[in-house]
Short mmCIF file of C-alpha atoms and ligand atoms in Angstrom, two decimals:
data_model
loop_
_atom_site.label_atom_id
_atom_site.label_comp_id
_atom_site.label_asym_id
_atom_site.label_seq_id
_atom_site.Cartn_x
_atom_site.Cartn_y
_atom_site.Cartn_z
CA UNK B 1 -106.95 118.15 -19.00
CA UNK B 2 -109.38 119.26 -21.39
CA UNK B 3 -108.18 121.15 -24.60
CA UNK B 4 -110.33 124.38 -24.79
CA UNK B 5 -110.50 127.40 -27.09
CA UNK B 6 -111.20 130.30 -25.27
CA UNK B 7 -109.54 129.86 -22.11
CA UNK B 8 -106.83 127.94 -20.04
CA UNK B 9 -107.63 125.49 -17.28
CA UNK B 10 -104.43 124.31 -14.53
CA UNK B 11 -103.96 123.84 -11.14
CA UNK B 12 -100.68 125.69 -10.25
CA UNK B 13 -100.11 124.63 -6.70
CA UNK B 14 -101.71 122.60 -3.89
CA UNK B 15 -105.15 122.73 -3.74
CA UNK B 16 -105.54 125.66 -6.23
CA UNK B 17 -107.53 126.19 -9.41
CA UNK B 18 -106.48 128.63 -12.32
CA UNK B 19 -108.85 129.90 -15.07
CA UNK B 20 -107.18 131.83 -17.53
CA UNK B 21 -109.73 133.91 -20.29
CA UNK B 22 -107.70 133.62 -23.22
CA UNK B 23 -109.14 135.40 -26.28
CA UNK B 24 -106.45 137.86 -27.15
CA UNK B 25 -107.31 138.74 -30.23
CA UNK B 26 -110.74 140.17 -28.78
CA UNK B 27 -109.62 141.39 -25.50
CA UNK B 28 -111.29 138.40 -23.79
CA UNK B 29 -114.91 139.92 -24.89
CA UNK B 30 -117.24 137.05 -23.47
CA UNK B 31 -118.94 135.00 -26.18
CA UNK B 32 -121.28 132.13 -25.51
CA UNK B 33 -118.98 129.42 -26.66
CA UNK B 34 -116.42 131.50 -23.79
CA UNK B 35 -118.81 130.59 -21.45
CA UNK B 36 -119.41 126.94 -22.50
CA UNK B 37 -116.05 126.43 -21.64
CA UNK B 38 -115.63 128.62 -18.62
CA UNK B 39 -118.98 126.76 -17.05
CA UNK B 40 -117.53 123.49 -17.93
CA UNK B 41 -113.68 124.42 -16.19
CA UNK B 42 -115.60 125.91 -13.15
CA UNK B 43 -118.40 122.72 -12.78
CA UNK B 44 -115.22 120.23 -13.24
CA UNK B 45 -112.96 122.48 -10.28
CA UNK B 46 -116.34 122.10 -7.77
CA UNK B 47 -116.16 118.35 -8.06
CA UNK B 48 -112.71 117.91 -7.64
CA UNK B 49 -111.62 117.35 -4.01
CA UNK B 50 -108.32 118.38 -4.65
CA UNK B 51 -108.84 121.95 -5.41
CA UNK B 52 -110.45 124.00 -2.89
CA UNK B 53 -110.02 127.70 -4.21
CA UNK B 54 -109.79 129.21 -7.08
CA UNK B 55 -108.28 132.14 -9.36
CA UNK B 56 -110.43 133.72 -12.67
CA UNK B 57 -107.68 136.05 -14.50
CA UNK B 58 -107.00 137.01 -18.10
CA UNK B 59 -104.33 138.89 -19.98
CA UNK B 60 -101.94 141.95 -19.07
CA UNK B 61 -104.03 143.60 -21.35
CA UNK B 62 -107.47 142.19 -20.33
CA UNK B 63 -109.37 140.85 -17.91
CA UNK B 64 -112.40 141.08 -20.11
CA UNK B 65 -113.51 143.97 -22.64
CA UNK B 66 -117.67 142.87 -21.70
CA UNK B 67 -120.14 140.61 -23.88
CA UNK B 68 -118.93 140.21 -27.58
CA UNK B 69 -120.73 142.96 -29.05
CA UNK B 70 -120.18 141.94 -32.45
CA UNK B 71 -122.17 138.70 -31.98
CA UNK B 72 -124.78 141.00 -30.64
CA UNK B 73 -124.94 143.70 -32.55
CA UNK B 74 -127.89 141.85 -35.05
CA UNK B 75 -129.83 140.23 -32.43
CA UNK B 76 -133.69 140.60 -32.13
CA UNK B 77 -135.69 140.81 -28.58
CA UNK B 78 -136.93 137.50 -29.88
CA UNK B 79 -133.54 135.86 -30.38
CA UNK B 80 -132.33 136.76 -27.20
CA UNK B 81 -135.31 135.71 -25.48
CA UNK B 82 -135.73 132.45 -26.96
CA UNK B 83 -132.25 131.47 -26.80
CA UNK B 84 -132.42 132.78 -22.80
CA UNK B 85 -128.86 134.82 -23.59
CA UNK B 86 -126.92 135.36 -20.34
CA UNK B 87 -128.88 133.21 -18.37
CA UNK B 88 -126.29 130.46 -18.09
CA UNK B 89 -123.52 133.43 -18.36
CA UNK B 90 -123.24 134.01 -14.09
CA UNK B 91 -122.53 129.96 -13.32
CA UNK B 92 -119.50 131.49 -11.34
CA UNK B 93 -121.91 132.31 -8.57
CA UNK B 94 -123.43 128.93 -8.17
CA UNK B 95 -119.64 127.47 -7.13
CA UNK B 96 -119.22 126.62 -3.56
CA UNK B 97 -115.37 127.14 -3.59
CA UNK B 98 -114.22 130.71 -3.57
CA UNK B 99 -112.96 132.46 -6.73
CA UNK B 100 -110.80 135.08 -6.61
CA UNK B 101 -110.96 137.46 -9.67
CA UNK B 102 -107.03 138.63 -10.66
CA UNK B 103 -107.72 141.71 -12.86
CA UNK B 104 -105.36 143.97 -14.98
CA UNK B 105 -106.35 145.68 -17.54
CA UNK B 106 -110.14 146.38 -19.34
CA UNK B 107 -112.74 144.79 -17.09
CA UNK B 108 -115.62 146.55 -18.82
CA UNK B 109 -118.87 145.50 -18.98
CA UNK B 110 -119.71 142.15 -19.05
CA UNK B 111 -116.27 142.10 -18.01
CA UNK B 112 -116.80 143.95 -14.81
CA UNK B 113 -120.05 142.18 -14.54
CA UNK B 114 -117.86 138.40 -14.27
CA UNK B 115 -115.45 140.18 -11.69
CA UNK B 116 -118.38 141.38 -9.25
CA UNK B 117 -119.63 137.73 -9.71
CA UNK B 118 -116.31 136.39 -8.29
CA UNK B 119 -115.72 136.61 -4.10
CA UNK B 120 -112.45 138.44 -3.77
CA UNK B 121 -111.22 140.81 -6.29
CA UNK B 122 -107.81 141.82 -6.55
CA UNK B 123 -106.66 144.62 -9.17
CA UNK B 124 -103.39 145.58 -10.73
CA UNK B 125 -102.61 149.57 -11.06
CA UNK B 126 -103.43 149.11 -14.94
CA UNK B 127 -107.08 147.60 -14.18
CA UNK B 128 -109.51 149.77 -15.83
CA UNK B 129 -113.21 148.85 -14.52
CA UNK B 130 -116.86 150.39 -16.29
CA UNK B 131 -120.40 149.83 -17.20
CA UNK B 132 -120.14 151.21 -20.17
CA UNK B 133 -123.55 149.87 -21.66
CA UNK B 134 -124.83 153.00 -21.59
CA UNK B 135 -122.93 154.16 -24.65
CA UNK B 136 -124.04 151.29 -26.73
CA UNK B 137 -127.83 151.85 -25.79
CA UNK B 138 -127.99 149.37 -23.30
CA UNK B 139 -127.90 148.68 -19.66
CA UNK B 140 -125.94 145.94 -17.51
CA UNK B 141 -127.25 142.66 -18.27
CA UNK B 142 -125.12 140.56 -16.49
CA UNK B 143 -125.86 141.86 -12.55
CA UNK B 144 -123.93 145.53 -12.77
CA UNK B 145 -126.55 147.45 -11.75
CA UNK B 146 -127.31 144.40 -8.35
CA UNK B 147 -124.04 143.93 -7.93
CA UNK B 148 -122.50 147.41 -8.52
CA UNK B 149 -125.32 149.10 -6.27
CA UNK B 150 -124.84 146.91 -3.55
CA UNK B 151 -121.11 147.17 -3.35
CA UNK B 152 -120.36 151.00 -4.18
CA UNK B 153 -123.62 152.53 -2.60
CA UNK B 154 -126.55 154.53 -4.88
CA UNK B 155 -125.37 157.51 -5.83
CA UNK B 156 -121.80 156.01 -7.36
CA UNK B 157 -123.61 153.39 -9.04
CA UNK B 158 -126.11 155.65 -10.32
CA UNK B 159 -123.28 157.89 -11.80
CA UNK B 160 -121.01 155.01 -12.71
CA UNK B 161 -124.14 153.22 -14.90
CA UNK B 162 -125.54 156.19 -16.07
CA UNK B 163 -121.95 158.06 -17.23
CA UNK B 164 -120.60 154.41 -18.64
CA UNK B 165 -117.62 156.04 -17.53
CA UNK B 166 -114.32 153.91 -16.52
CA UNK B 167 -112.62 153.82 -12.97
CA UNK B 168 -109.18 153.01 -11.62
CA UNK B 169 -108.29 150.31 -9.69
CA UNK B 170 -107.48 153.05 -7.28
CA UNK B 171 -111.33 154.08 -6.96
CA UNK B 172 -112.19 150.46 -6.64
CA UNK B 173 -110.45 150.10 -3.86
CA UNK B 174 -111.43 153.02 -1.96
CA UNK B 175 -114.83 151.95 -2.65
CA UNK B 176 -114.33 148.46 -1.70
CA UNK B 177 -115.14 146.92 -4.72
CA UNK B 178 -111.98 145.07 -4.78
CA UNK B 179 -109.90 144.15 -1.68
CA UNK B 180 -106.75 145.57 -2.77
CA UNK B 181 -104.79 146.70 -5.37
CA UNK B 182 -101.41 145.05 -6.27
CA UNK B 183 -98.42 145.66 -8.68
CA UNK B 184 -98.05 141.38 -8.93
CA UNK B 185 -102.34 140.94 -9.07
CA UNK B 186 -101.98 137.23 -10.36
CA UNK B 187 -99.06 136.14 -7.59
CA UNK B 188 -100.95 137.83 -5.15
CA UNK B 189 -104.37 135.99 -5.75
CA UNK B 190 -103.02 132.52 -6.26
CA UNK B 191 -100.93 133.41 -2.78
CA UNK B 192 -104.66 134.21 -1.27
CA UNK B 193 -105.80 131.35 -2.81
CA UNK B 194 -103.17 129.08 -1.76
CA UNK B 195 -103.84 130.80 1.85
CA UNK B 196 -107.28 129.75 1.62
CA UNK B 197 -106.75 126.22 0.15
CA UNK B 198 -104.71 125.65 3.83
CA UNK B 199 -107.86 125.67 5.40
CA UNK B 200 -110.36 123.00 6.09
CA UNK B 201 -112.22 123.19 2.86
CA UNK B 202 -115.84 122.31 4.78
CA UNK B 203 -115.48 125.42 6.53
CA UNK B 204 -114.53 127.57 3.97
CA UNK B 205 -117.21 126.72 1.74
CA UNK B 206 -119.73 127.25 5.14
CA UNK B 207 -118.49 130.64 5.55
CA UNK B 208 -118.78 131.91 1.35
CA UNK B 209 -121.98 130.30 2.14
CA UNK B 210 -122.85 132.71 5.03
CA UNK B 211 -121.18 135.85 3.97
CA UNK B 212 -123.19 135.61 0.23
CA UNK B 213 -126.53 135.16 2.48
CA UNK B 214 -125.72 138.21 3.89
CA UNK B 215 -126.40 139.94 0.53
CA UNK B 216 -129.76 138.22 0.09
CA UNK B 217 -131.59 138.72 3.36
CA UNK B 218 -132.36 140.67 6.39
CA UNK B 219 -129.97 141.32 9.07
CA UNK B 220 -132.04 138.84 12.06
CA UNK B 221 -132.80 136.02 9.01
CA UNK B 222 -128.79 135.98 8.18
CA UNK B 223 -127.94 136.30 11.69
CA UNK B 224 -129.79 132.98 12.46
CA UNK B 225 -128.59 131.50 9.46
CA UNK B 226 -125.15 131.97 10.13
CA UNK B 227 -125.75 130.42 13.92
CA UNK B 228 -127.06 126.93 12.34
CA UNK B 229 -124.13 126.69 9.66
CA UNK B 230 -122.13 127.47 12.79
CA UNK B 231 -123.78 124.71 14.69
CA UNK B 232 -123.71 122.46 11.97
CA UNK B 233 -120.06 122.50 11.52
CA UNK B 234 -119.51 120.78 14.90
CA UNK B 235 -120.83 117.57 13.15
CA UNK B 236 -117.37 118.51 11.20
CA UNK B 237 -114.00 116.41 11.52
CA UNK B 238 -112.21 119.94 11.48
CA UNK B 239 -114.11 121.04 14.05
CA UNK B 240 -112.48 118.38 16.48
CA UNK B 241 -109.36 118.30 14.62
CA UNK B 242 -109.02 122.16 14.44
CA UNK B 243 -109.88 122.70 18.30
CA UNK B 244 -107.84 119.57 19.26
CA UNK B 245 -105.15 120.87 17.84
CA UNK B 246 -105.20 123.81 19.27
CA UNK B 247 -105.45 122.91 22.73
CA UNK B 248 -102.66 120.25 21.95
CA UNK B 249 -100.28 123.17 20.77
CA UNK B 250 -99.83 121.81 17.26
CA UNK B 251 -100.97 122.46 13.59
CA UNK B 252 -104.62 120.77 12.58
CA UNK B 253 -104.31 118.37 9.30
CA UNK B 254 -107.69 119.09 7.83
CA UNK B 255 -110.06 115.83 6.42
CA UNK B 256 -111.58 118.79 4.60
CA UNK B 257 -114.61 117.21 5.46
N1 CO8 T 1 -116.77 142.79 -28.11
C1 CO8 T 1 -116.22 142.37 -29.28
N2 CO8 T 1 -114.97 142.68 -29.65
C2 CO8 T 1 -114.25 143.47 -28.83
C3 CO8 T 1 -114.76 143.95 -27.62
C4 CO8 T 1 -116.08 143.56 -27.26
N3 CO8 T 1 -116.64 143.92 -26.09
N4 CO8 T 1 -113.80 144.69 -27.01
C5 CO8 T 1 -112.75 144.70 -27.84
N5 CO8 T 1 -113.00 143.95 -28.94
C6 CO8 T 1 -112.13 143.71 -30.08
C7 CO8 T 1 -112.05 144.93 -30.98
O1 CO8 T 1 -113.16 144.97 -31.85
C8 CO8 T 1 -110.76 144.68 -31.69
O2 CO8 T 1 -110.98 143.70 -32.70
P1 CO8 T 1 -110.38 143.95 -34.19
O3 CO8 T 1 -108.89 143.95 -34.02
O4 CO8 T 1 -110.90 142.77 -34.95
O5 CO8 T 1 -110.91 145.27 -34.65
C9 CO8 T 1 -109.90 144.02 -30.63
O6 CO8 T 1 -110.80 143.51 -29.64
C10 CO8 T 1 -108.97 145.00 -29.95
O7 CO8 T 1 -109.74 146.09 -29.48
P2 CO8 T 1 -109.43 147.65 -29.81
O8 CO8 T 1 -108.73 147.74 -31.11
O9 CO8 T 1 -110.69 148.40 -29.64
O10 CO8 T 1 -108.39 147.94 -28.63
P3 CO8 T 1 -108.10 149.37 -27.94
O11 CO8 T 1 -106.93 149.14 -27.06
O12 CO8 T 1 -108.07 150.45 -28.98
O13 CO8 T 1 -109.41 149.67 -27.04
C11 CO8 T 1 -111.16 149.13 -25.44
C12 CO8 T 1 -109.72 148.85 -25.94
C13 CO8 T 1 -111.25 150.56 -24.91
C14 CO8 T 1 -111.46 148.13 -24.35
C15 CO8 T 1 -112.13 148.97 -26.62
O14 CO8 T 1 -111.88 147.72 -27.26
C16 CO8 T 1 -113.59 148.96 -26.21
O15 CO8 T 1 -114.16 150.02 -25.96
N6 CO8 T 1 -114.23 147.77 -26.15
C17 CO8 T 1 -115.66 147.65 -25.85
C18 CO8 T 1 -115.92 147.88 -24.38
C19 CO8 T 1 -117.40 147.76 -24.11
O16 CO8 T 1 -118.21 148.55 -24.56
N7 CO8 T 1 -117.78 146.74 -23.32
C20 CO8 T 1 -119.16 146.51 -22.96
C21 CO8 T 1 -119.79 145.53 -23.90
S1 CO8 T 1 -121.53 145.31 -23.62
C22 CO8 T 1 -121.59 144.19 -22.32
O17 CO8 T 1 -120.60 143.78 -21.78
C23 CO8 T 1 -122.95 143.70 -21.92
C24 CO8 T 1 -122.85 142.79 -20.68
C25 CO8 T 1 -123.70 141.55 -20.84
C26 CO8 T 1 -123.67 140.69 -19.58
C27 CO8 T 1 -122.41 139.86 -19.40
C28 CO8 T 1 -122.53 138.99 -18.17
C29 CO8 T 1 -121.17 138.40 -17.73
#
Protein backbone atom coordinates (compact mmCIF):
# COMPACT_ATOMS: atom_id res chain seq x y z
CA UNK A 1 0.00 0.00 0.00
CA UNK A 2 1.11 3.37 -0.54
CA UNK A 3 2.79 5.32 2.41
CA UNK A 4 0.92 8.73 2.61
CA UNK A 5 1.08 11.79 4.85
CA UNK A 6 -2.12 13.10 5.38
CA UNK A 7 -4.31 10.26 5.46
CA UNK A 8 -4.68 6.38 5.86
CA UNK A 9 -5.63 4.05 3.05
CA UNK A 10 -6.93 -0.01 4.04
CA UNK A 11 -9.39 -2.25 3.12
CA UNK A 12 -10.89 -3.61 6.42
CA UNK A 13 -13.14 -6.34 5.20
CA UNK A 14 -14.44 -7.94 1.98
CA UNK A 15 -14.94 -5.78 -0.65
CA UNK A 16 -14.60 -2.54 1.43
CA UNK A 17 -12.46 0.58 1.15
CA UNK A 18 -11.37 2.82 4.19
CA UNK A 19 -10.04 6.42 3.90
CA UNK A 20 -8.97 7.74 7.01
CA UNK A 21 -8.11 11.95 7.02
CA UNK A 22 -5.36 11.93 9.31
CA UNK A 23 -3.99 15.41 10.11
CA UNK A 24 -4.43 15.63 13.83
CA UNK A 25 -2.48 18.21 14.58
CA UNK A 26 -4.78 20.52 12.29
CA UNK A 27 -8.06 18.96 12.85
CA UNK A 28 -7.92 17.36 9.37
CA UNK A 29 -8.19 21.09 7.75
CA UNK A 30 -7.94 20.12 3.93
CA UNK A 31 -4.71 21.26 2.28
CA UNK A 32 -3.85 20.66 -1.33
CA UNK A 33 -1.17 18.13 -0.72
CA UNK A 34 -4.47 16.39 1.56
CA UNK A 35 -6.09 16.19 -1.50
CA UNK A 36 -3.22 14.87 -3.69
CA UNK A 37 -3.33 12.03 -1.63
CA UNK A 38 -7.01 11.63 -0.99
CA UNK A 39 -7.54 11.83 -5.09
CA UNK A 40 -4.84 9.37 -5.52
CA UNK A 41 -6.45 6.67 -2.56
CA UNK A 42 -9.96 7.29 -4.12
CA UNK A 43 -8.70 6.93 -8.18
CA UNK A 44 -6.64 3.65 -6.97
CA UNK A 45 -10.14 2.16 -4.86
CA UNK A 46 -12.27 2.82 -8.44
CA UNK A 47 -9.90 0.58 -10.31
CA UNK A 48 -9.69 -2.06 -8.01
CA UNK A 49 -12.25 -4.85 -8.57
CA UNK A 50 -12.02 -6.00 -5.25
CA UNK A 51 -13.46 -3.13 -3.44
CA UNK A 52 -16.82 -2.09 -4.30
CA UNK A 53 -17.80 0.52 -1.51
CA UNK A 54 -16.28 2.70 0.38
CA UNK A 55 -15.94 4.64 3.86
CA UNK A 56 -14.31 8.56 4.08
CA UNK A 57 -13.88 9.14 8.07
CA UNK A 58 -11.42 11.05 10.21
CA UNK A 59 -10.70 11.44 13.89
CA UNK A 60 -12.97 11.35 17.17
CA UNK A 61 -12.21 14.78 17.16
CA UNK A 62 -12.56 15.58 13.40
CA UNK A 63 -13.96 14.78 10.46
CA UNK A 64 -12.55 17.90 8.90
CA UNK A 65 -12.22 21.58 10.42
CA UNK A 66 -12.73 23.06 6.31
CA UNK A 67 -9.88 24.30 3.78
CA UNK A 68 -6.51 25.10 5.62
CA UNK A 69 -7.03 28.61 6.20
CA UNK A 70 -3.62 29.31 7.08
CA UNK A 71 -2.34 28.36 3.59
CA UNK A 72 -4.97 30.74 2.45
CA UNK A 73 -4.95 33.41 4.41
CA UNK A 74 -2.12 35.36 1.84
CA UNK A 75 -3.52 34.31 -1.34
CA UNK A 76 -4.32 36.81 -4.21
CA UNK A 77 -7.52 36.46 -6.71
CA UNK A 78 -4.69 35.87 -9.13
CA UNK A 79 -3.06 32.99 -7.27
CA UNK A 80 -6.06 31.23 -6.79
CA UNK A 81 -7.15 31.62 -10.20
CA UNK A 82 -4.12 30.63 -11.90
CA UNK A 83 -3.39 27.76 -9.80
CA UNK A 84 -7.43 26.72 -10.40
CA UNK A 85 -7.62 26.12 -6.27
CA UNK A 86 -10.42 23.64 -5.45
CA UNK A 87 -10.98 22.60 -8.76
CA UNK A 88 -9.43 19.18 -8.37
CA UNK A 89 -10.64 19.37 -4.49
CA UNK A 90 -14.45 17.46 -5.24
CA UNK A 91 -12.73 14.18 -7.18
CA UNK A 92 -14.94 12.25 -4.57
CA UNK A 93 -17.89 12.91 -6.82
CA UNK A 94 -16.45 11.61 -10.00
CA UNK A 95 -16.13 7.85 -8.19
CA UNK A 96 -18.54 5.33 -9.41
CA UNK A 97 -18.46 3.24 -6.14
CA UNK A 98 -20.40 4.68 -3.26
CA UNK A 99 -18.69 6.49 -0.37
CA UNK A 100 -20.08 6.66 2.73
CA UNK A 101 -18.93 9.70 4.85
CA UNK A 102 -18.43 8.44 8.84
CA UNK A 103 -18.44 11.80 10.69
CA UNK A 104 -17.77 12.73 14.42
CA UNK A 105 -16.72 15.63 15.38
CA UNK A 106 -15.98 19.32 13.38
CA UNK A 107 -17.16 18.89 9.79
CA UNK A 108 -16.99 22.61 9.07
CA UNK A 109 -16.56 24.08 6.02
CA UNK A 110 -14.68 22.62 3.52
CA UNK A 111 -15.20 19.92 5.85
CA UNK A 112 -18.91 19.82 5.50
CA UNK A 113 -18.42 20.65 1.92
CA UNK A 114 -16.31 16.84 1.42
CA UNK A 115 -19.22 15.16 3.51
CA UNK A 116 -22.15 16.53 1.17
CA UNK A 117 -19.82 15.33 -1.69
CA UNK A 118 -19.94 11.73 -0.30
CA UNK A 119 -23.43 9.46 -0.98
CA UNK A 120 -24.46 8.36 2.47
CA UNK A 121 -23.62 10.26 5.50
CA UNK A 122 -23.68 8.85 8.78
CA UNK A 123 -23.02 11.11 12.02
CA UNK A 124 -21.99 10.40 15.56
CA UNK A 125 -23.90 12.50 18.49
CA UNK A 126 -20.54 14.63 18.76
CA UNK A 127 -20.63 15.63 14.87
CA UNK A 128 -20.72 19.28 14.70
CA UNK A 129 -21.61 20.40 10.92
CA UNK A 130 -21.34 24.49 9.49
CA UNK A 131 -20.60 26.81 6.72
CA UNK A 132 -18.92 28.93 8.58
CA UNK A 133 -17.25 30.99 5.65
CA UNK A 134 -19.19 33.66 6.38
CA UNK A 135 -17.17 34.65 9.41
CA UNK A 136 -13.93 34.62 7.58
CA UNK A 137 -15.36 36.88 4.68
CA UNK A 138 -16.01 34.27 2.42
CA UNK A 139 -18.60 32.02 1.01
CA UNK A 140 -18.63 28.07 0.35
CA UNK A 141 -16.27 27.28 -2.26
CA UNK A 142 -16.35 23.79 -2.32
CA UNK A 143 -20.39 23.13 -3.35
CA UNK A 144 -22.11 24.26 0.25
CA UNK A 145 -24.27 26.56 -1.01
CA UNK A 146 -25.39 23.53 -4.32
CA UNK A 147 -25.18 21.00 -2.18
CA UNK A 148 -26.53 22.43 1.12
CA UNK A 149 -29.58 24.13 -0.79
CA UNK A 150 -30.53 21.17 -2.46
CA UNK A 151 -30.51 18.89 0.51
CA UNK A 152 -31.93 21.15 3.47
CA UNK A 153 -34.38 23.36 1.34
CA UNK A 154 -33.90 27.52 0.87
CA UNK A 155 -34.70 29.05 3.73
CA UNK A 156 -32.29 26.65 6.11
CA UNK A 157 -29.59 27.01 3.76
CA UNK A 158 -30.04 30.57 3.47
CA UNK A 159 -29.84 30.88 7.35
CA UNK A 160 -27.26 28.15 7.78
CA UNK A 161 -24.74 30.09 5.02
CA UNK A 162 -25.58 33.34 5.94
CA UNK A 163 -25.37 32.80 10.11
CA UNK A 164 -22.03 30.42 9.55
CA UNK A 165 -23.59 29.00 12.43
CA UNK A 166 -22.92 25.14 13.49
CA UNK A 167 -25.63 22.29 13.68
CA UNK A 168 -25.98 18.98 15.48
CA UNK A 169 -25.95 15.85 14.09
CA UNK A 170 -29.40 15.82 15.52
CA UNK A 171 -30.59 18.70 13.02
CA UNK A 172 -28.88 16.90 10.24
CA UNK A 173 -30.80 14.22 10.55
CA UNK A 174 -34.10 15.69 10.85
CA UNK A 175 -33.23 17.51 7.82
CA UNK A 176 -31.99 14.61 5.98
CA UNK A 177 -28.72 15.67 5.40
CA UNK A 178 -27.34 12.58 6.83
CA UNK A 179 -29.17 9.21 6.99
CA UNK A 180 -28.80 8.63 10.56
CA UNK A 181 -27.13 9.35 13.49
CA UNK A 182 -25.17 6.67 15.45
CA UNK A 183 -23.27 6.34 18.83
CA UNK A 184 -20.61 3.63 16.80
CA UNK A 185 -20.62 6.12 13.28
CA UNK A 186 -17.44 4.27 11.88
CA UNK A 187 -18.83 0.42 12.70
CA UNK A 188 -21.96 1.45 11.44
CA UNK A 189 -20.73 2.77 7.96
CA UNK A 190 -18.23 0.06 7.21
CA UNK A 191 -21.40 -2.41 8.28
CA UNK A 192 -23.42 -0.32 5.38
CA UNK A 193 -20.64 -0.59 3.37
CA UNK A 194 -19.98 -4.13 3.82
CA UNK A 195 -23.98 -4.42 3.18
CA UNK A 196 -23.49 -2.79 0.00
CA UNK A 197 -20.25 -4.55 -1.11
CA UNK A 198 -22.76 -7.97 -0.97
CA UNK A 199 -24.34 -6.74 -3.86
CA UNK A 200 -23.62 -7.14 -7.49
CA UNK A 201 -21.24 -4.28 -7.85
CA UNK A 202 -22.63 -3.48 -11.72
CA UNK A 203 -25.80 -2.67 -10.23
CA UNK A 204 -24.83 -0.71 -7.53
CA UNK A 205 -22.77 1.55 -9.41
CA UNK A 206 -26.07 1.79 -12.09
CA UNK A 207 -28.21 2.87 -9.35
CA UNK A 208 -25.52 5.87 -7.61
CA UNK A 209 -25.54 6.51 -11.22
CA UNK A 210 -29.35 7.12 -11.42
CA UNK A 211 -30.11 8.49 -8.05
CA UNK A 212 -27.09 11.43 -8.61
CA UNK A 213 -28.98 12.15 -12.13
CA UNK A 214 -31.78 12.81 -10.23
CA UNK A 215 -30.06 15.93 -8.78
CA UNK A 216 -29.03 17.20 -12.20
CA UNK A 217 -32.16 17.06 -14.32
CA UNK A 218 -35.81 17.26 -14.75
CA UNK A 219 -38.17 14.84 -13.34
CA UNK A 220 -39.40 13.17 -17.23
CA UNK A 221 -35.37 13.43 -18.47
CA UNK A 222 -34.31 11.30 -15.14
CA UNK A 223 -37.29 9.24 -15.36
CA UNK A 224 -36.21 8.01 -18.87
CA UNK A 225 -32.81 7.82 -17.87
CA UNK A 226 -33.32 5.62 -15.15
CA UNK A 227 -35.59 3.21 -17.62
CA UNK A 228 -32.44 2.69 -20.10
CA UNK A 229 -29.85 2.00 -17.16
CA UNK A 230 -32.68 -0.30 -16.12
CA UNK A 231 -32.82 -1.87 -19.51
CA UNK A 232 -29.31 -1.95 -19.89
CA UNK A 233 -28.65 -4.00 -16.91
CA UNK A 234 -30.39 -7.03 -18.46
CA UNK A 235 -27.26 -7.31 -20.75
CA UNK A 236 -25.89 -7.96 -16.96
CA UNK A 237 -24.66 -11.50 -15.61
CA UNK A 238 -26.47 -10.46 -12.25
CA UNK A 239 -29.36 -9.85 -13.88
CA UNK A 240 -29.70 -13.68 -14.83
CA UNK A 241 -27.86 -14.78 -11.91
CA UNK A 242 -29.86 -12.55 -9.43
CA UNK A 243 -33.41 -13.57 -10.96
CA UNK A 244 -32.25 -17.22 -11.42
CA UNK A 245 -31.58 -17.43 -8.18
CA UNK A 246 -34.42 -16.30 -7.01
CA UNK A 247 -36.77 -18.38 -8.75
CA UNK A 248 -34.38 -21.37 -7.84
CA UNK A 249 -34.85 -20.51 -4.02
CA UNK A 250 -31.17 -19.91 -3.37
CA UNK A 251 -28.62 -17.01 -2.79
CA UNK A 252 -27.17 -15.26 -6.25
CA UNK A 253 -23.08 -15.31 -6.35
CA UNK A 254 -22.59 -12.03 -8.13
CA UNK A 255 -19.80 -11.84 -11.35
CA UNK A 256 -20.11 -8.20 -10.34
CA UNK A 257 -20.20 -7.68 -13.81
N1 LIG B 1 -7.35 25.58 8.89
C1 LIG B 1 -6.11 25.54 9.43
N2 LIG B 1 -5.87 25.13 10.68
C2 LIG B 1 -6.92 24.75 11.43
C3 LIG B 1 -8.23 24.77 10.94
C4 LIG B 1 -8.42 25.19 9.59
N3 LIG B 1 -9.64 25.19 9.01
N4 LIG B 1 -9.06 24.33 11.91
C5 LIG B 1 -8.29 24.07 12.97
N5 LIG B 1 -6.99 24.31 12.70
C6 LIG B 1 -5.84 24.18 13.58
C7 LIG B 1 -5.79 25.31 14.59
O1 LIG B 1 -5.19 26.45 14.02
C8 LIG B 1 -4.95 24.69 15.66
O2 LIG B 1 -3.59 24.72 15.25
P1 LIG B 1 -2.45 25.23 16.30
O3 LIG B 1 -2.46 24.21 17.40
O4 LIG B 1 -1.21 25.21 15.47
O5 LIG B 1 -2.87 26.58 16.77
C9 LIG B 1 -5.36 23.23 15.65
O6 LIG B 1 -5.97 23.01 14.37
C10 LIG B 1 -6.39 22.91 16.70
O7 LIG B 1 -7.47 23.83 16.57
P2 LIG B 1 -8.05 24.74 17.78
O8 LIG B 1 -6.98 24.99 18.77
O9 LIG B 1 -8.73 25.91 17.18
O10 LIG B 1 -9.09 23.69 18.39
P3 LIG B 1 -10.44 24.05 19.21
O11 LIG B 1 -10.93 22.74 19.72
O12 LIG B 1 -10.20 25.19 20.14
O13 LIG B 1 -11.47 24.61 18.09
C11 LIG B 1 -12.63 24.61 15.95
C12 LIG B 1 -11.93 23.78 17.07
C13 LIG B 1 -13.88 25.27 16.52
C14 LIG B 1 -12.98 23.65 14.84
C15 LIG B 1 -11.65 25.69 15.47
O14 LIG B 1 -10.40 25.08 15.16
C16 LIG B 1 -12.12 26.40 14.21
O15 LIG B 1 -12.97 27.27 14.29
N6 LIG B 1 -11.55 26.05 13.03
C17 LIG B 1 -11.85 26.72 11.78
C18 LIG B 1 -13.21 26.31 11.25
C19 LIG B 1 -13.50 27.04 9.96
O16 LIG B 1 -13.64 28.25 9.91
N7 LIG B 1 -13.59 26.27 8.86
C20 LIG B 1 -13.89 26.82 7.55
C21 LIG B 1 -12.62 27.08 6.81
S1 LIG B 1 -12.88 27.90 5.26
C22 LIG B 1 -13.31 26.62 4.19
O17 LIG B 1 -13.44 25.50 4.57
C23 LIG B 1 -13.49 26.98 2.75
C24 LIG B 1 -13.98 25.77 1.94
C25 LIG B 1 -13.23 25.62 0.64
C26 LIG B 1 -13.76 24.46 -0.19
C27 LIG B 1 -13.34 23.08 0.26
C28 LIG B 1 -13.86 22.03 -0.68
C29 LIG B 1 -13.77 20.61 -0.09
Amino acid sequence: APQYNYILASRPADGVGLITLNRPKALNALSSPLFEELNHALAQFDEDDGVRALVLTGSEKAFAAGADIKEMKDKEYSDVFKAKFLENWSLVTQIRKPIIAAVSGYALGGGCELAMMCDIILASPTAVFGQPEINLGIIPGGGGTQRLTRAVGKSLAMELVLTGRNFTAAEAASWGLVSRVSENVLDDALAVAGNIASKSAIAVQAAKEAVNIALETSLTEGVRYERRVFHGLFATKDQKEGMAAFAEKRKPTWAHS
